[in-house]
Short mmCIF file of C-alpha atoms in Angstrom, two decimals:
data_model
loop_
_atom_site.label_atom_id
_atom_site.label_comp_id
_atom_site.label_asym_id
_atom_site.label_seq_id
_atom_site.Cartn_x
_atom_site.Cartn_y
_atom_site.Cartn_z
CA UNK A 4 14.54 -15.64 -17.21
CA UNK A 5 15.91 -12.28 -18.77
CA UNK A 6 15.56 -8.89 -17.19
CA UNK A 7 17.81 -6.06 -16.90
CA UNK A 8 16.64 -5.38 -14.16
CA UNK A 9 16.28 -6.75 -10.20
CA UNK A 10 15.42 -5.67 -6.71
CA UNK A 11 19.06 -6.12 -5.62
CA UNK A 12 19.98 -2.80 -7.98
CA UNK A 13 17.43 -1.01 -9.45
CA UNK A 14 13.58 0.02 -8.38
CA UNK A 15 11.75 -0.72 -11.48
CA UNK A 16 8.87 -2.53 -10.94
CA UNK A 17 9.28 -5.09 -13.90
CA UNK A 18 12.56 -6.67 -11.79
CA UNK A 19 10.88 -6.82 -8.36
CA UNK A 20 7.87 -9.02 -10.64
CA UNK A 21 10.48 -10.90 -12.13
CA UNK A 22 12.08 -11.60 -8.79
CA UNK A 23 8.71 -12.65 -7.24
CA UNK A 24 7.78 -14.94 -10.76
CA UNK A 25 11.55 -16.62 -10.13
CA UNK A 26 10.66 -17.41 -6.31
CA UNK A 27 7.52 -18.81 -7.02
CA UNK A 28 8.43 -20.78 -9.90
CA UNK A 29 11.67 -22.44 -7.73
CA UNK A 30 9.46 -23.08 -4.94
CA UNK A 31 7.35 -25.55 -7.29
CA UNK A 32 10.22 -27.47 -7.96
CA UNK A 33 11.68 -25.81 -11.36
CA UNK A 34 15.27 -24.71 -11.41
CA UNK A 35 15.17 -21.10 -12.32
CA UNK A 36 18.41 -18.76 -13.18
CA UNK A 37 17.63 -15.00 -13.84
CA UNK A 38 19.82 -13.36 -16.41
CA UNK A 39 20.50 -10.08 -15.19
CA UNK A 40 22.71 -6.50 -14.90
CA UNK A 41 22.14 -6.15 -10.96
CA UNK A 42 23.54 -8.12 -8.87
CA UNK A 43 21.51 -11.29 -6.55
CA UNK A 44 19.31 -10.28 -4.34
CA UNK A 45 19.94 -11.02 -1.01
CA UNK A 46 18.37 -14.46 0.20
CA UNK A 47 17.24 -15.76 -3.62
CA UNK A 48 16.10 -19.22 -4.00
CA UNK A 49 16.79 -19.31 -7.48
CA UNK A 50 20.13 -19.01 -9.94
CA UNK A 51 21.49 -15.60 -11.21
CA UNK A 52 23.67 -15.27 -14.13
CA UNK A 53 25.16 -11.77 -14.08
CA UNK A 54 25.59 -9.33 -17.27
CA UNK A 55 28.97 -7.20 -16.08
CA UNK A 56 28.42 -3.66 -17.22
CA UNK A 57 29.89 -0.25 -17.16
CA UNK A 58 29.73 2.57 -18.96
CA UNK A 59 27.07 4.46 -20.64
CA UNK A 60 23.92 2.67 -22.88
CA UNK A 61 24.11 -0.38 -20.68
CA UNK A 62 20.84 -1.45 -21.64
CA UNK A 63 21.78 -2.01 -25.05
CA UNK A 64 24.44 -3.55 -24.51
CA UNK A 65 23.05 -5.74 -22.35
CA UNK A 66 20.47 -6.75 -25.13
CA UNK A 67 23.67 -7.58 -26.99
CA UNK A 68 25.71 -9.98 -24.48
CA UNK A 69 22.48 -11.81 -24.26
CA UNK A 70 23.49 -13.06 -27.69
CA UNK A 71 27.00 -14.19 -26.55
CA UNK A 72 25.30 -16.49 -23.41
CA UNK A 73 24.88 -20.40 -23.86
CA UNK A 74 21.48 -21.36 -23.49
CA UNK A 75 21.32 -24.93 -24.03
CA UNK A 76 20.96 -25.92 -20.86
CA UNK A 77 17.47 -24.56 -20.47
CA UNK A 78 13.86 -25.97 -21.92
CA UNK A 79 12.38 -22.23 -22.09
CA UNK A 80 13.67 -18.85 -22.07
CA UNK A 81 11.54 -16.13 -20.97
CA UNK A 82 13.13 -12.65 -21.70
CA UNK A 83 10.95 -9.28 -19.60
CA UNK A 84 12.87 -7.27 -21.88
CA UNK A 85 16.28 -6.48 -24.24
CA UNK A 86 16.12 -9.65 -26.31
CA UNK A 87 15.65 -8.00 -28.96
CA UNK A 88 18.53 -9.21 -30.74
CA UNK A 89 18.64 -12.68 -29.49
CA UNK A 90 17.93 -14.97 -32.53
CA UNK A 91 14.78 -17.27 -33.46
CA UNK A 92 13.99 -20.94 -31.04
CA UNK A 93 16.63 -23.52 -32.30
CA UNK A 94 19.53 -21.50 -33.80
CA UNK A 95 22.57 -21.44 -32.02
CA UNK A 96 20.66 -23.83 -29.35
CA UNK A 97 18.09 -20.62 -28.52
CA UNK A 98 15.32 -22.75 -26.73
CA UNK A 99 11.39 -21.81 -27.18
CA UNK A 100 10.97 -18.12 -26.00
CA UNK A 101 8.77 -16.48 -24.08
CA UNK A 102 8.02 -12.40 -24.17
CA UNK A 103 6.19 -10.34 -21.85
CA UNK A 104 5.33 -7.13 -22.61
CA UNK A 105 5.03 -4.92 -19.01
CA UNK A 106 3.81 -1.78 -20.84
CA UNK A 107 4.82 0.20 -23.87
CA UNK A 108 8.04 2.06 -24.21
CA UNK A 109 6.48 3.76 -26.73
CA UNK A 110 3.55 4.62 -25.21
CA UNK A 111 6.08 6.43 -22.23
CA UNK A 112 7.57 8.22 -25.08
CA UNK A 113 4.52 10.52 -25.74
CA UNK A 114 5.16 11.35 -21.96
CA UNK A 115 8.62 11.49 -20.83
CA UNK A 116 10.48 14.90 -20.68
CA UNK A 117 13.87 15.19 -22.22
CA UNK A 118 15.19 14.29 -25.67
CA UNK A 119 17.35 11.59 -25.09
CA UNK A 120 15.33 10.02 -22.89
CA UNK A 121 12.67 9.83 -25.32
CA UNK A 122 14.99 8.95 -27.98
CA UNK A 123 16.26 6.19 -25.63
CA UNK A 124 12.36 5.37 -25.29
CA UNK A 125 11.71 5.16 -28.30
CA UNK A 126 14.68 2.83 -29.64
CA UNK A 127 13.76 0.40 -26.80
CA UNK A 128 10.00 0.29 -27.86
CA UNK A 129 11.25 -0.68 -31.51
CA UNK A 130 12.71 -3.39 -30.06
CA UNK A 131 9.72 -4.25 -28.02
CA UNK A 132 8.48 -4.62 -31.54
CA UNK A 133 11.20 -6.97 -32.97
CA UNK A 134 11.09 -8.75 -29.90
CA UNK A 135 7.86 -10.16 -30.71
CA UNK A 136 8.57 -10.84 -33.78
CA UNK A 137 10.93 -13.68 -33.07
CA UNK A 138 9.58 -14.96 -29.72
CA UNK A 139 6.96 -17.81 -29.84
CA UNK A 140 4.88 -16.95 -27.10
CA UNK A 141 4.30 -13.02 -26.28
CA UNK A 142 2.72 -11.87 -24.05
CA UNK A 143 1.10 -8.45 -22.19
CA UNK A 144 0.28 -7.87 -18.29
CA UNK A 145 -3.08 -6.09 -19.57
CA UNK A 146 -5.24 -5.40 -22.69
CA UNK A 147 -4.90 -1.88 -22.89
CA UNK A 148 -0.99 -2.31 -23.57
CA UNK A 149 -1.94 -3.92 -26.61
CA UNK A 150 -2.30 -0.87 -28.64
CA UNK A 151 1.12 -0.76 -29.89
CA UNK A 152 1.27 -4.40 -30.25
CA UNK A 153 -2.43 -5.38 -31.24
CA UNK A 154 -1.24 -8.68 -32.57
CA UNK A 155 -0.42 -9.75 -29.50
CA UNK A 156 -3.54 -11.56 -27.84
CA UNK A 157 -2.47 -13.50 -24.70
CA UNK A 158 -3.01 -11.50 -21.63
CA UNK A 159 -1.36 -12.82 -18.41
CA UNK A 160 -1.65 -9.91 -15.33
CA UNK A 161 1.37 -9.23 -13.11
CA UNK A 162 0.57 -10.67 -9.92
CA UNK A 163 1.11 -9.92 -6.09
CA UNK A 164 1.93 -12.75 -3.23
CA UNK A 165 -1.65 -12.54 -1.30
CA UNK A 166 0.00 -14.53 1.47
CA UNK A 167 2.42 -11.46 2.12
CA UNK A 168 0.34 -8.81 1.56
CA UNK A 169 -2.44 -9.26 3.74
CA UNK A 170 -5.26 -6.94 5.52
CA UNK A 171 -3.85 -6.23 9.10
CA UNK A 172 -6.94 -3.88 10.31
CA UNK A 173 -5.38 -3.59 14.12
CA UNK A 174 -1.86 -2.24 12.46
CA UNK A 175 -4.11 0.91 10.68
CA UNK A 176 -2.89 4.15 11.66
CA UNK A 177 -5.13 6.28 14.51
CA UNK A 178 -4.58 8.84 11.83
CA UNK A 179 -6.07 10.15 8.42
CA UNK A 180 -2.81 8.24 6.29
CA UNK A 181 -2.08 8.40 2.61
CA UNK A 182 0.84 5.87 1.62
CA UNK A 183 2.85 6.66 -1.75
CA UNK A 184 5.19 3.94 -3.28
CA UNK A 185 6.80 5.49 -6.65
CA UNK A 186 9.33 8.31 -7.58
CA UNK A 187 9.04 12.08 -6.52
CA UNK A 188 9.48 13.17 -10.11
CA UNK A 189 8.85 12.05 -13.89
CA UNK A 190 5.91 10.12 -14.21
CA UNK A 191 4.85 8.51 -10.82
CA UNK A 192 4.53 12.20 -10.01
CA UNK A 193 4.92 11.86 -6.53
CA UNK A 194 5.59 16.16 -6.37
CA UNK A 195 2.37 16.75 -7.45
CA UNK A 196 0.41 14.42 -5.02
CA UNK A 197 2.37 15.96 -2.27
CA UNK A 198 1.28 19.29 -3.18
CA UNK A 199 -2.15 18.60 -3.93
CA UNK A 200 -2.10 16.86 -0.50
CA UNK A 201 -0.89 20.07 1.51
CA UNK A 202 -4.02 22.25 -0.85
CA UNK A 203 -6.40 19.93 -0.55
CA UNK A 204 -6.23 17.38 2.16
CA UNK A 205 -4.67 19.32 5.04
CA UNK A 206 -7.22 22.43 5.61
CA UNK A 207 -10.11 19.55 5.86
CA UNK A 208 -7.74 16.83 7.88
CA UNK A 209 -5.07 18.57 9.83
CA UNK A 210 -3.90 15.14 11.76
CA UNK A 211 -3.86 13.55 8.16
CA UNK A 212 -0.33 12.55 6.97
CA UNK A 213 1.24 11.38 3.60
CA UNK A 214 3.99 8.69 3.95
CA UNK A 215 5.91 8.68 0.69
CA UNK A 216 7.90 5.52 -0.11
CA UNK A 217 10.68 7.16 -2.24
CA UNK A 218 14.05 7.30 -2.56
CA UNK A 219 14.52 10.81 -4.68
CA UNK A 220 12.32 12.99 -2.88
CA UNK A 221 13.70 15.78 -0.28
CA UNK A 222 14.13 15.66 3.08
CA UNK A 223 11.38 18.45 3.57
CA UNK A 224 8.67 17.30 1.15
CA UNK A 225 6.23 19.57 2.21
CA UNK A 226 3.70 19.82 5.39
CA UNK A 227 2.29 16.36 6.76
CA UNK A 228 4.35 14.40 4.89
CA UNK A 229 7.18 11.99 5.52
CA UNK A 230 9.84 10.50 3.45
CA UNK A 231 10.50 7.27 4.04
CA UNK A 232 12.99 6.33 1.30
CA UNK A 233 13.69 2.53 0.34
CA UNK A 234 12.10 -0.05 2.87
CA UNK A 235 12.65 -3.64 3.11
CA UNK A 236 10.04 -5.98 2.21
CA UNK A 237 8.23 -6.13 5.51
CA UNK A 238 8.63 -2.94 6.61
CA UNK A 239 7.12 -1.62 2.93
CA UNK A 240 4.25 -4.26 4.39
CA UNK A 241 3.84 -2.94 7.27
CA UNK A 242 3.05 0.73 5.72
CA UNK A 243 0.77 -0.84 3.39
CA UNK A 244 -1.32 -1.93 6.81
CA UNK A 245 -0.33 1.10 8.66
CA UNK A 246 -2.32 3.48 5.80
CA UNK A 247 -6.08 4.31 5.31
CA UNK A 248 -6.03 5.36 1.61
CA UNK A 249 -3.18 4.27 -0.85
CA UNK A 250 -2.44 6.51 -3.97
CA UNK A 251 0.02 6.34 -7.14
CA UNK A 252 -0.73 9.44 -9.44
CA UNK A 253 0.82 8.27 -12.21
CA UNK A 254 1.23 9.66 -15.83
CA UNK A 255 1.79 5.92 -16.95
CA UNK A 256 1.50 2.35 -15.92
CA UNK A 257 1.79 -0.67 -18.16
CA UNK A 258 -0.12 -2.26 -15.18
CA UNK A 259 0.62 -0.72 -12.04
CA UNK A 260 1.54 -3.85 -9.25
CA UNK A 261 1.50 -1.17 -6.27
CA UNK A 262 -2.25 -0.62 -6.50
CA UNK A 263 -2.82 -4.58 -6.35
CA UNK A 264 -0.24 -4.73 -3.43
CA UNK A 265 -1.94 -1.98 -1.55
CA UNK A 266 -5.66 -3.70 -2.58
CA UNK A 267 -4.12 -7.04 -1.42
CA UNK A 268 -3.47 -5.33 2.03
CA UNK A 269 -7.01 -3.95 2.50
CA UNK A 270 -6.26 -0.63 1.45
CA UNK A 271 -8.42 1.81 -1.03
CA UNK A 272 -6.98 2.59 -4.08
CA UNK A 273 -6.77 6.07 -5.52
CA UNK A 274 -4.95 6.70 -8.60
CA UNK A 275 -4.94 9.33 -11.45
CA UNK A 276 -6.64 7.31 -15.30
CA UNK A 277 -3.54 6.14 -16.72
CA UNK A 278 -3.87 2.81 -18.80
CA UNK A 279 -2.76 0.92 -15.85
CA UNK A 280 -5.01 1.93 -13.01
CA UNK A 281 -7.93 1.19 -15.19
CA UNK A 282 -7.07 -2.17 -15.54
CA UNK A 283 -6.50 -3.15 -11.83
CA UNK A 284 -9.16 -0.78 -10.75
CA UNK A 285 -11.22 -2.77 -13.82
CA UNK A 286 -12.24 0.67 -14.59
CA UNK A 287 -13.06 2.49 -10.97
CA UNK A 288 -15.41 -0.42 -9.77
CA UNK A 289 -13.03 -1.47 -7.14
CA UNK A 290 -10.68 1.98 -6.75
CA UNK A 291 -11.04 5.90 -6.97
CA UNK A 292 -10.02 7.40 -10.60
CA UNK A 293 -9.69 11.25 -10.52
CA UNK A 294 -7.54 13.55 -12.86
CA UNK A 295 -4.61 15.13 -10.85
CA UNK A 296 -6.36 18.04 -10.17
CA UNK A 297 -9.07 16.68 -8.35
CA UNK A 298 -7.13 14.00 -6.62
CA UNK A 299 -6.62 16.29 -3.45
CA UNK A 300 -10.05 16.40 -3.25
CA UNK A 301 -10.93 12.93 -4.22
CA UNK A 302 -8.29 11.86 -1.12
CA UNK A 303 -9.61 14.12 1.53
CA UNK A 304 -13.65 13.24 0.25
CA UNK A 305 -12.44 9.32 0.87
CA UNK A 306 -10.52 9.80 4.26
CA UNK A 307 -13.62 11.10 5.64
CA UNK A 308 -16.28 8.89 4.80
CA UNK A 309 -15.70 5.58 6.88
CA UNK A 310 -18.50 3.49 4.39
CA UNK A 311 -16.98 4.31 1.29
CA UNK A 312 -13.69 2.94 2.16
CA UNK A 313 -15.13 0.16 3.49
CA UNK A 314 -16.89 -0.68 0.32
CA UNK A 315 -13.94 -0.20 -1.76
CA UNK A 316 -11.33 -2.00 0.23
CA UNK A 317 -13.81 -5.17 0.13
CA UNK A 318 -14.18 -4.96 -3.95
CA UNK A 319 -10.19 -4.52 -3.96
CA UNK A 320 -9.68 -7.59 -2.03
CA UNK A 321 -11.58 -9.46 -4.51
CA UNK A 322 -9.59 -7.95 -7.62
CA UNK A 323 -6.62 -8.52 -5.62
CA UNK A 324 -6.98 -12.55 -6.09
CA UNK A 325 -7.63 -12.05 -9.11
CA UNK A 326 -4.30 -10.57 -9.90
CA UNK A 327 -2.38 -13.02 -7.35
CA UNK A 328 1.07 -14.42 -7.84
CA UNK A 329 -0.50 -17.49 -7.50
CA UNK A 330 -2.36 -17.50 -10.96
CA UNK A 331 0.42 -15.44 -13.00
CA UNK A 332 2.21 -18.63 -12.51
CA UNK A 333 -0.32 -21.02 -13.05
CA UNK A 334 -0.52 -18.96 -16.39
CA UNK A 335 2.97 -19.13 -17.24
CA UNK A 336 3.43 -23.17 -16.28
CA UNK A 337 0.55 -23.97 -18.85
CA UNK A 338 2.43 -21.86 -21.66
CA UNK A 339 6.11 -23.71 -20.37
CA UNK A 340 4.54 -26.71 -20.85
CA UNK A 341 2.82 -26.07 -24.12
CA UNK A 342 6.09 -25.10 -25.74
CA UNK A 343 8.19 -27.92 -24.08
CA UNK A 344 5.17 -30.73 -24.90
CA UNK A 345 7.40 -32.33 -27.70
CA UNK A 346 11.12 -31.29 -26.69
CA UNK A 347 12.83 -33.75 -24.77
CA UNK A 348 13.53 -32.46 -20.99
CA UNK A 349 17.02 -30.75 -19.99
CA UNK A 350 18.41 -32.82 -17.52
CA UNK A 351 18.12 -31.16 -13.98
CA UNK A 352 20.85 -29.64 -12.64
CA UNK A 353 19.81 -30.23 -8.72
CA UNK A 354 20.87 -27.56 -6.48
CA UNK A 355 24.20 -26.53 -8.38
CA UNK A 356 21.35 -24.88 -10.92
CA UNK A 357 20.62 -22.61 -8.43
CA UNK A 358 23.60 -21.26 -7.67
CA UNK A 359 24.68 -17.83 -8.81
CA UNK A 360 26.64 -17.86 -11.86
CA UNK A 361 28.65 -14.89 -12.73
CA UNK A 362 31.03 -12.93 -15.24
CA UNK A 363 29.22 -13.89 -18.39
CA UNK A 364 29.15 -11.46 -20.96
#
């Protein structure tokens, strides 16, 4: 597997999927090495190859070691981003490749604040473009992020492990609780929701608190709410059980794997429209849409009524499996296998594959 990005260095949510597709796919018996700029994460099961970088545009050049690394010794490659420049199956011993598309760069473009940054959003969704141009098998986490790619027609959903993310109804809070997991600014808008929260949710629910999973927001983020910065994986578990009401805001989301996490866990979802949210929400059946300036509302109209909650975390467990871990994989094992079905098999490697493998590039 490719990705830029992993748990280990960075907070995007296409490495922690990544991470969580390599895990899965090593515990069914497939030797799996990540290609990657961060470093292992602590406790992998599967290989890591790391991509050495400094400097500034590390992305790109990322994209570009990626054509300097040997990959003959795999049967598939499946890139989660940057391989843009990485040539066609079969030359210089490229196996079959696999693309997955976890949004639209250029979708984020129309959003994003800051001229470089769309400039740098921009470039990259050009070479989401090319990307699928050369890869045999693309594919998107949902069908709304076709519309910059619309010849792309497999759909395969992100998923979440069910088995770790769990309903735990005795760990709720004995108070109103709104969990957050995102970024206090740009597009998660986590700013916003904490000010709509202190103007909308407060004067009805004074005991009500916000706990905000993020790592850039300040130490006083406003009345009722706490900043809990980066957790671990069982402690970010443990909120999801601890809270009544779980809500992303976001501008954008490709797909969104928080809200299946917290639906996974029992928890209502509320979320702003974005492309994302009305996938795993399929459309509001099974979460809360509201625009942001309603969502105070919408949060403090939910934390009161005890049925409605009810209702909605039962429909979100269902979506949740769904959108499991479980069948991303089964998903991806069918495509493997389609694209391997007349190659002859690499020979395994044992447990020396899964070792981490570093300095390339």
């Amino acid at each position: 597997m490719v990705s830029y990005y992993l748990p280990s260095g960075s907070k995007i949510g296409v490495g922690y999927q990544v991470h969580e597709l390599a895990t899965e796919l090593t515990r069914r018996g497939h030797r799996v090495d990540v290609v990657s700029a961060c470093p292992p994460v602590d406790g992998a099961v599967y290989g890591h190859r790391h991509v050495r970088l400094g400097g500034r545009l590390r992305t790109f050049r990322f994209a570009w070691a990626l054509r300097r690394t040997d990959w003959s010794a795999y049967d598939v490659l499946h890139a989660h981003g940057d391989d843009y420049w990485l040539p066609r199956a079969g030359r210089r011993r490229t196996p079959p490749r696999v693309r997955t598309l976890h949004g639209s760069n250029l979708e984020e473009a129309l959003r994003i604040r800051g001229a470089w940054r769309r400039l740098r959003m921009l470039l990259l969704g050009l070479g989401e473009l090319s990307a699928t141009a050369v890869a045999d098998v693309s594919v998107v986490v949902s069908p709304r992020t076709r519309r910059w790619t619309p010849w792309v027609r497999r759909v395969v959903p992100n998923g979440v492990d069910t088995t770790r993310f769990r309903p735990a109804p005795e760990q709720r809070s004995a108070h109103p609780t709104v969990l957050f997991v995102g970024t206090w600014g740009n597009r998660k808008r986590g700013a916003e929701l904490a000010a709509r929260f202190a103007a909308d949710v407060l004067p009805r629910l004074p005991q009500a608190r916000l706990r905000m999973v993020c790592a850039d927001a300040p130490a006083d983020a406003g009345p009722g709410v706490d900043v809990l910065g980066r957790l671990s994986d069982a402690e970010l578990v443990a909120e999801y059980q601890r809270a009544w009401v779980f809500c992303l805001p976001s501008a954008y989301e490709g797909f969104g794997i928080p809200y299946v996490e917290a639906m996974a866990s029992g928890v209502p979802v509320v979320a702003t429209p974005n492309l994302g949210a009305r996938y795993v929400t399929d459309e509001g059946r099974c979460g809360l849409l509201a625009p942001l300036l309603a969502l105070g509302t919408a949060l403090a109209d939910l934390l009161a009524d005890a049925p409605r909650r009810a209702a909605l975390t039962e429909a979100g467990l269902a979506r949740a499996e769904e959108l499991s871990l479980a069948r991303a994989v089964d998903a991806y094992e069918r495509i493997y296998r389609d694209l391997t079905a007349d190659r002859p098999a690499v020979p395994s490697l044992g447990e020396a594959g899964r070792t981490p493998l570093t300095g390339i590039g």
